[in-house]
Amino acid sequence: EAGVTQFPSHSVIEKGQTVTLRCDPISGHDNLYWYRRVMGKEIKFLLHFVKESKQDESGMPNNRFLAERTGGTYSTLKVQPAELEDSGVYFCASSLASGNLDEQFFGPGTRLTVL
Amino acid sequence: AQKVTQAQTEISVVEKEDVTLDCVYETRDTTYYLFWYKQPPSGELVFLIRRNSFDEQNEISGRYSWNFQKSTSSFNFTITASQVVDSAVYFCALGPDSNYQLIWGAGTKLIIKP
């Protein structure tokens, strides 16, 4: 069974440009999460989808970040326009159950560098 | 406030030594979950263990063991007879019962030297 996949693995862009990160969860997992780790700091929650609905987006840093999950399958996270402080590793995770924090399976992350 | 503290930024030991990674958490929830994840050089986060707040029994899985103590709000992780393949960044995380966010510590980089 394929795990959580993320694309691209690395992205280097200039300040002001737009980048779109993609996450494909494990097939059948309704719950999808985005997290990010900025330069050696703690991993921070960004948002949580249940199917195509945003269950919790309290961790989204500002309106330059837009997450979508059309059809309840894969998800995209767009940063527009990117700023220097957006550099970091963006992790996606998925889980099957919707209660009691079922194990979240993580993807390998996308390393974003904003120059 | 919900918070996880991993005070050890980096630990370096020689292979076969035992090593303990510390994790201290803060929460007002009475029901919560604690996790450890491993991040090897390949980058993915690998789930190691989940414990709920009502189960204070220590757990052992091969060379890995976890010591959960509510009295000190700690959930420490010990690797016995460490191996080079254990080299990774280890994250402790707290999962409140009220939502699905994971609150993470800053991670401890573990280096096992041959």
mmCIF file of C-alpha atoms in Angstrom:
data_model
loop_
_atom_site.group_PDB
_atom_site.id
_atom_site.type_symbol
_atom_site.label_atom_id
_atom_site.label_comp_id
_atom_site.label_asym_id
_atom_site.label_seq_id
_atom_site.Cartn_x
_atom_site.Cartn_y
_atom_site.Cartn_z
ATOM 1 C CA GLU A 1 0.000 0.000 0.000
ATOM 2 C CA ALA A 2 1.386 3.398 -0.969
ATOM 3 C CA GLY A 3 2.039 5.829 1.843
ATOM 4 C CA VAL A 4 1.455 9.547 1.922
ATOM 5 C CA THR A 5 3.233 11.210 -0.958
ATOM 6 C CA GLN A 6 4.189 14.824 -1.404
ATOM 7 C CA PHE A 7 5.319 16.753 -4.427
ATOM 8 C CA PRO A 8 7.715 18.357 -4.998
ATOM 9 C CA SER A 9 10.341 17.137 -2.567
ATOM 10 C CA HIS A 10 12.192 20.428 -2.858
ATOM 11 C CA SER A 11 11.209 23.842 -4.152
ATOM 12 C CA VAL A 12 13.367 26.935 -4.415
ATOM 13 C CA ILE A 13 11.589 30.139 -5.352
ATOM 14 C CA GLU A 14 12.137 33.842 -5.083
ATOM 15 C CA LYS A 15 10.279 36.115 -2.748
ATOM 16 C CA GLY A 16 7.001 37.188 -4.288
ATOM 17 C CA GLN A 17 6.551 34.099 -6.405
ATOM 18 C CA THR A 18 3.823 31.518 -6.019
ATOM 19 C CA VAL A 19 4.340 27.888 -5.072
ATOM 20 C CA THR A 20 1.865 25.051 -4.875
ATOM 21 C CA LEU A 21 2.573 21.979 -2.791
ATOM 22 C CA ARG A 22 0.683 18.770 -3.311
ATOM 23 C CA CYS A 23 -0.170 15.950 -0.932
ATOM 24 C CA ASP A 24 -1.678 12.598 -1.831
ATOM 25 C CA PRO A 25 -2.943 10.851 1.297
ATOM 26 C CA ILE A 26 -3.241 7.140 1.806
ATOM 27 C CA SER A 27 -6.197 5.872 -0.174
ATOM 28 C CA GLY A 28 -9.332 5.803 1.954
ATOM 29 C CA HIS A 29 -8.064 8.227 4.568
ATOM 30 C CA ASP A 30 -10.653 10.942 5.063
ATOM 31 C CA ASN A 31 -8.491 13.013 7.378
ATOM 32 C CA LEU A 32 -5.660 15.066 5.928
ATOM 33 C CA TYR A 33 -3.374 17.427 7.839
ATOM 34 C CA TRP A 34 -0.783 19.999 6.912
ATOM 35 C CA TYR A 35 2.088 20.882 9.231
ATOM 36 C CA ARG A 36 5.259 22.849 8.739
ATOM 37 C CA ARG A 37 8.623 23.113 10.427
ATOM 38 C CA VAL A 38 10.401 26.399 10.048
ATOM 39 C CA MET A 39 14.200 26.285 10.344
ATOM 40 C CA GLY A 40 14.774 23.977 13.305
ATOM 41 C CA LYS A 41 11.789 25.154 15.271
ATOM 42 C CA GLU A 42 8.806 23.109 16.354
ATOM 43 C CA ILE A 43 6.562 21.469 13.835
ATOM 44 C CA LYS A 44 3.391 23.548 13.713
ATOM 45 C CA PHE A 45 -0.083 22.477 12.750
ATOM 46 C CA LEU A 46 -1.565 24.354 9.801
ATOM 47 C CA LEU A 47 -4.917 22.784 9.060
ATOM 48 C CA HIS A 48 -7.048 19.676 8.998
ATOM 49 C CA PHE A 49 -9.399 18.422 6.305
ATOM 50 C CA VAL A 50 -12.124 15.867 6.733
ATOM 51 C CA LYS A 51 -12.797 14.778 3.201
ATOM 52 C CA GLU A 52 -13.104 18.045 1.271
ATOM 53 C CA SER A 53 -14.101 20.183 4.245
ATOM 54 C CA LYS A 54 -11.744 22.268 6.336
ATOM 55 C CA GLN A 55 -12.280 21.027 9.866
ATOM 56 C CA ASP A 56 -9.732 23.296 11.494
ATOM 57 C CA GLU A 57 -7.573 25.929 9.833
ATOM 58 C CA SER A 58 -6.541 27.726 12.981
ATOM 59 C CA GLY A 59 -2.871 27.170 12.274
ATOM 60 C CA MET A 60 -2.779 28.888 8.893
ATOM 61 C CA PRO A 61 -0.371 31.800 9.359
ATOM 62 C CA ASN A 62 -2.060 34.346 7.095
ATOM 63 C CA ASN A 63 -4.108 34.810 3.954
ATOM 64 C CA ARG A 64 -1.124 34.171 1.711
ATOM 65 C CA PHE A 65 -1.719 30.482 2.366
ATOM 66 C CA LEU A 66 -4.586 28.665 0.662
ATOM 67 C CA ALA A 67 -5.302 24.987 1.088
ATOM 68 C CA GLU A 68 -7.762 22.999 -0.964
ATOM 69 C CA ARG A 69 -8.893 19.427 -1.147
ATOM 70 C CA THR A 70 -11.312 19.225 -4.015
ATOM 71 C CA GLY A 71 -13.108 15.906 -4.183
ATOM 72 C CA GLY A 72 -11.677 14.837 -0.869
ATOM 73 C CA THR A 73 -8.657 13.146 -2.376
ATOM 74 C CA TYR A 74 -5.380 14.976 -2.804
ATOM 75 C CA SER A 75 -4.741 18.367 -1.290
ATOM 76 C CA THR A 76 -2.830 21.419 -2.427
ATOM 77 C CA LEU A 77 -1.275 24.157 -0.363
ATOM 78 C CA LYS A 78 -0.584 27.351 -2.256
ATOM 79 C CA VAL A 79 1.613 30.137 -0.975
ATOM 80 C CA GLN A 80 1.079 33.417 -2.821
ATOM 81 C CA PRO A 81 3.117 35.561 -2.664
ATOM 82 C CA ALA A 82 5.873 33.692 -0.863
ATOM 83 C CA GLU A 83 7.936 35.485 1.761
ATOM 84 C CA LEU A 84 11.339 34.637 3.214
ATOM 85 C CA GLU A 85 9.825 33.433 6.485
ATOM 86 C CA ASP A 86 7.818 30.801 4.646
ATOM 87 C CA SER A 87 10.961 28.720 4.150
ATOM 88 C CA GLY A 88 10.800 25.393 5.905
ATOM 89 C CA VAL A 89 9.591 21.833 5.528
ATOM 90 C CA TYR A 90 5.908 21.288 4.893
ATOM 91 C CA PHE A 91 4.558 17.946 6.038
ATOM 92 C CA CYS A 92 1.312 16.335 5.095
ATOM 93 C CA ALA A 93 -0.295 13.531 7.080
ATOM 94 C CA SER A 94 -3.412 11.441 6.770
ATOM 95 C CA SER A 95 -5.424 9.254 9.073
ATOM 96 C CA LEU A 96 -8.288 6.864 8.688
ATOM 97 C CA ALA A 97 -10.452 7.427 11.715
ATOM 98 C CA SER A 98 -11.910 10.731 12.806
ATOM 99 C CA GLY A 99 -11.654 10.286 16.537
ATOM 100 C CA ASN A 100 -9.141 9.821 19.307
ATOM 101 C CA LEU A 101 -6.290 10.955 17.180
ATOM 102 C CA ASP A 102 -5.857 7.841 15.138
ATOM 103 C CA GLU A 103 -2.321 7.389 13.993
ATOM 104 C CA GLN A 104 -1.336 10.036 11.522
ATOM 105 C CA PHE A 105 0.842 8.788 8.689
ATOM 106 C CA PHE A 106 3.255 11.378 7.431
ATOM 107 C CA GLY A 107 4.673 12.055 4.027
ATOM 108 C CA PRO A 108 8.337 12.838 3.411
ATOM 109 C CA GLY A 109 7.721 16.568 3.394
ATOM 110 C CA THR A 110 8.396 19.327 0.886
ATOM 111 C CA ARG A 111 11.396 21.507 1.615
ATOM 112 C CA LEU A 112 10.566 25.053 0.553
ATOM 113 C CA THR A 113 13.286 27.660 0.237
ATOM 114 C CA VAL A 114 12.305 31.244 -0.454
ATOM 115 C CA LEU A 115 15.199 33.433 -1.581
ATOM 116 C CA ALA B 1 -1.513 26.521 27.269
ATOM 117 C CA GLN B 2 -0.469 23.402 25.436
ATOM 118 C CA LYS B 3 3.249 22.939 25.041
ATOM 119 C CA VAL B 4 5.874 20.257 24.545
ATOM 120 C CA THR B 5 9.466 20.772 25.581
ATOM 121 C CA GLN B 6 12.380 18.679 24.418
ATOM 122 C CA ALA B 7 15.247 20.323 26.199
ATOM 123 C CA GLN B 8 17.955 18.247 24.548
ATOM 124 C CA THR B 9 18.728 19.748 21.167
ATOM 125 C CA GLU B 10 21.346 17.171 20.256
ATOM 126 C CA ILE B 11 22.708 14.034 21.882
ATOM 127 C CA SER B 12 25.749 12.127 20.715
ATOM 128 C CA VAL B 13 26.642 8.699 22.084
ATOM 129 C CA VAL B 14 28.769 5.766 21.066
ATOM 130 C CA GLU B 15 27.065 2.697 19.689
ATOM 131 C CA LYS B 16 25.756 0.231 22.290
ATOM 132 C CA GLU B 17 25.283 2.911 24.907
ATOM 133 C CA ASP B 18 21.827 3.484 26.356
ATOM 134 C CA VAL B 19 20.303 6.891 25.730
ATOM 135 C CA THR B 20 17.216 8.666 27.081
ATOM 136 C CA LEU B 21 15.394 11.421 25.266
ATOM 137 C CA ASP B 22 13.400 13.716 27.509
ATOM 138 C CA CYS B 23 9.940 15.089 26.830
ATOM 139 C CA VAL B 24 7.949 17.355 29.146
ATOM 140 C CA TYR B 25 4.479 18.523 28.256
ATOM 141 C CA GLU B 26 1.915 21.033 29.468
ATOM 142 C CA THR B 27 -1.815 20.721 29.066
ATOM 143 C CA ARG B 28 -4.985 21.488 30.975
ATOM 144 C CA ASP B 29 -6.868 18.677 29.281
ATOM 145 C CA THR B 30 -7.626 15.623 31.373
ATOM 146 C CA THR B 31 -7.716 13.432 28.302
ATOM 147 C CA TYR B 32 -4.861 13.683 25.880
ATOM 148 C CA TYR B 33 -2.431 11.616 23.866
ATOM 149 C CA LEU B 34 1.326 11.565 23.695
ATOM 150 C CA PHE B 35 3.369 10.503 20.721
ATOM 151 C CA TRP B 36 6.919 9.896 19.642
ATOM 152 C CA TYR B 37 7.935 10.162 16.010
ATOM 153 C CA LYS B 38 11.287 9.439 14.391
ATOM 154 C CA GLN B 39 12.611 11.436 11.459
ATOM 155 C CA PRO B 40 15.482 9.577 9.774
ATOM 156 C CA PRO B 41 17.754 11.331 7.266
ATOM 157 C CA SER B 42 15.311 10.440 4.491
ATOM 158 C CA GLY B 43 12.932 13.030 5.974
ATOM 159 C CA GLU B 44 9.659 11.254 6.615
ATOM 160 C CA LEU B 45 8.137 11.168 10.070
ATOM 161 C CA VAL B 46 7.790 7.626 11.354
ATOM 162 C CA PHE B 47 5.276 6.899 14.080
ATOM 163 C CA LEU B 48 6.754 5.114 17.091
ATOM 164 C CA ILE B 49 4.171 5.155 19.849
ATOM 165 C CA ARG B 50 0.930 6.700 21.088
ATOM 166 C CA ARG B 51 -0.176 6.667 24.711
ATOM 167 C CA ASN B 52 -3.347 8.059 26.220
ATOM 168 C CA SER B 53 -3.393 9.988 29.459
ATOM 169 C CA PHE B 54 -5.149 7.252 31.375
ATOM 170 C CA ASP B 55 -2.525 4.639 30.704
ATOM 171 C CA GLU B 56 0.612 5.249 32.716
ATOM 172 C CA GLN B 57 2.069 1.830 32.181
ATOM 173 C CA ASN B 58 5.548 1.902 30.804
ATOM 174 C CA GLU B 59 5.954 0.321 27.425
ATOM 175 C CA ILE B 60 8.779 -1.690 25.957
ATOM 176 C CA SER B 61 9.204 -2.555 22.306
ATOM 177 C CA GLY B 62 12.457 -4.296 21.591
ATOM 178 C CA ARG B 63 15.256 -1.861 22.390
ATOM 179 C CA TYR B 64 12.802 1.004 22.809
ATOM 180 C CA SER B 65 11.033 1.849 26.038
ATOM 181 C CA TRP B 66 8.866 4.723 27.170
ATOM 182 C CA ASN B 67 8.349 6.066 30.688
ATOM 183 C CA PHE B 68 5.128 8.040 31.124
ATOM 184 C CA GLN B 69 4.790 9.907 34.430
ATOM 185 C CA LYS B 70 1.800 12.187 34.851
ATOM 186 C CA SER B 71 3.120 13.484 38.161
ATOM 187 C CA THR B 72 6.006 15.145 36.358
ATOM 188 C CA SER B 73 4.239 15.585 32.994
ATOM 189 C CA SER B 74 6.967 13.633 31.290
ATOM 190 C CA PHE B 75 7.050 11.022 28.568
ATOM 191 C CA ASN B 76 10.660 9.976 28.180
ATOM 192 C CA PHE B 77 12.027 7.649 25.547
ATOM 193 C CA THR B 78 14.949 5.304 26.114
ATOM 194 C CA ILE B 79 16.909 3.394 23.516
ATOM 195 C CA THR B 80 18.866 0.495 24.950
ATOM 196 C CA ALA B 81 22.054 -0.694 23.262
ATOM 197 C CA SER B 82 21.879 2.041 20.647
ATOM 198 C CA GLN B 83 22.775 1.360 17.042
ATOM 199 C CA VAL B 84 23.979 3.619 14.244
ATOM 200 C CA VAL B 85 20.615 3.166 12.499
ATOM 201 C CA ASP B 86 18.960 4.877 15.452
ATOM 202 C CA SER B 87 20.528 8.153 14.360
ATOM 203 C CA ALA B 88 17.659 10.498 13.584
ATOM 204 C CA VAL B 89 15.689 13.430 14.910
ATOM 205 C CA TYR B 90 13.110 12.329 17.446
ATOM 206 C CA PHE B 91 9.970 14.337 18.084
ATOM 207 C CA CYS B 92 7.635 14.172 21.024
ATOM 208 C CA ALA B 93 4.093 15.415 20.410
ATOM 209 C CA LEU B 94 0.933 16.093 22.400
ATOM 210 C CA GLY B 95 -2.520 15.460 21.067
ATOM 211 C CA PRO B 96 -5.347 17.178 22.924
ATOM 212 C CA ASP B 97 -8.594 15.272 22.970
ATOM 213 C CA SER B 98 -10.502 18.347 21.881
ATOM 214 C CA ASN B 99 -9.145 18.526 18.359
ATOM 215 C CA TYR B 100 -6.853 16.775 15.967
ATOM 216 C CA GLN B 101 -3.858 19.027 16.069
ATOM 217 C CA LEU B 102 -0.565 17.626 17.204
ATOM 218 C CA ILE B 103 1.558 19.962 19.290
ATOM 219 C CA TRP B 104 5.210 19.212 18.762
ATOM 220 C CA GLY B 105 8.422 19.566 20.641
ATOM 221 C CA ALA B 106 11.421 21.039 18.855
ATOM 222 C CA GLY B 107 12.976 17.626 18.362
ATOM 223 C CA THR B 108 16.156 15.999 19.627
ATOM 224 C CA LYS B 109 18.837 15.092 17.139
ATOM 225 C CA LEU B 110 20.377 11.786 18.145
ATOM 226 C CA ILE B 111 23.770 10.852 16.760
ATOM 227 C CA ILE B 112 25.021 7.344 17.311
ATOM 228 C CA LYS B 113 28.715 6.997 16.551
ATOM 229 C CA PRO B 114 30.165 3.614 15.548
#
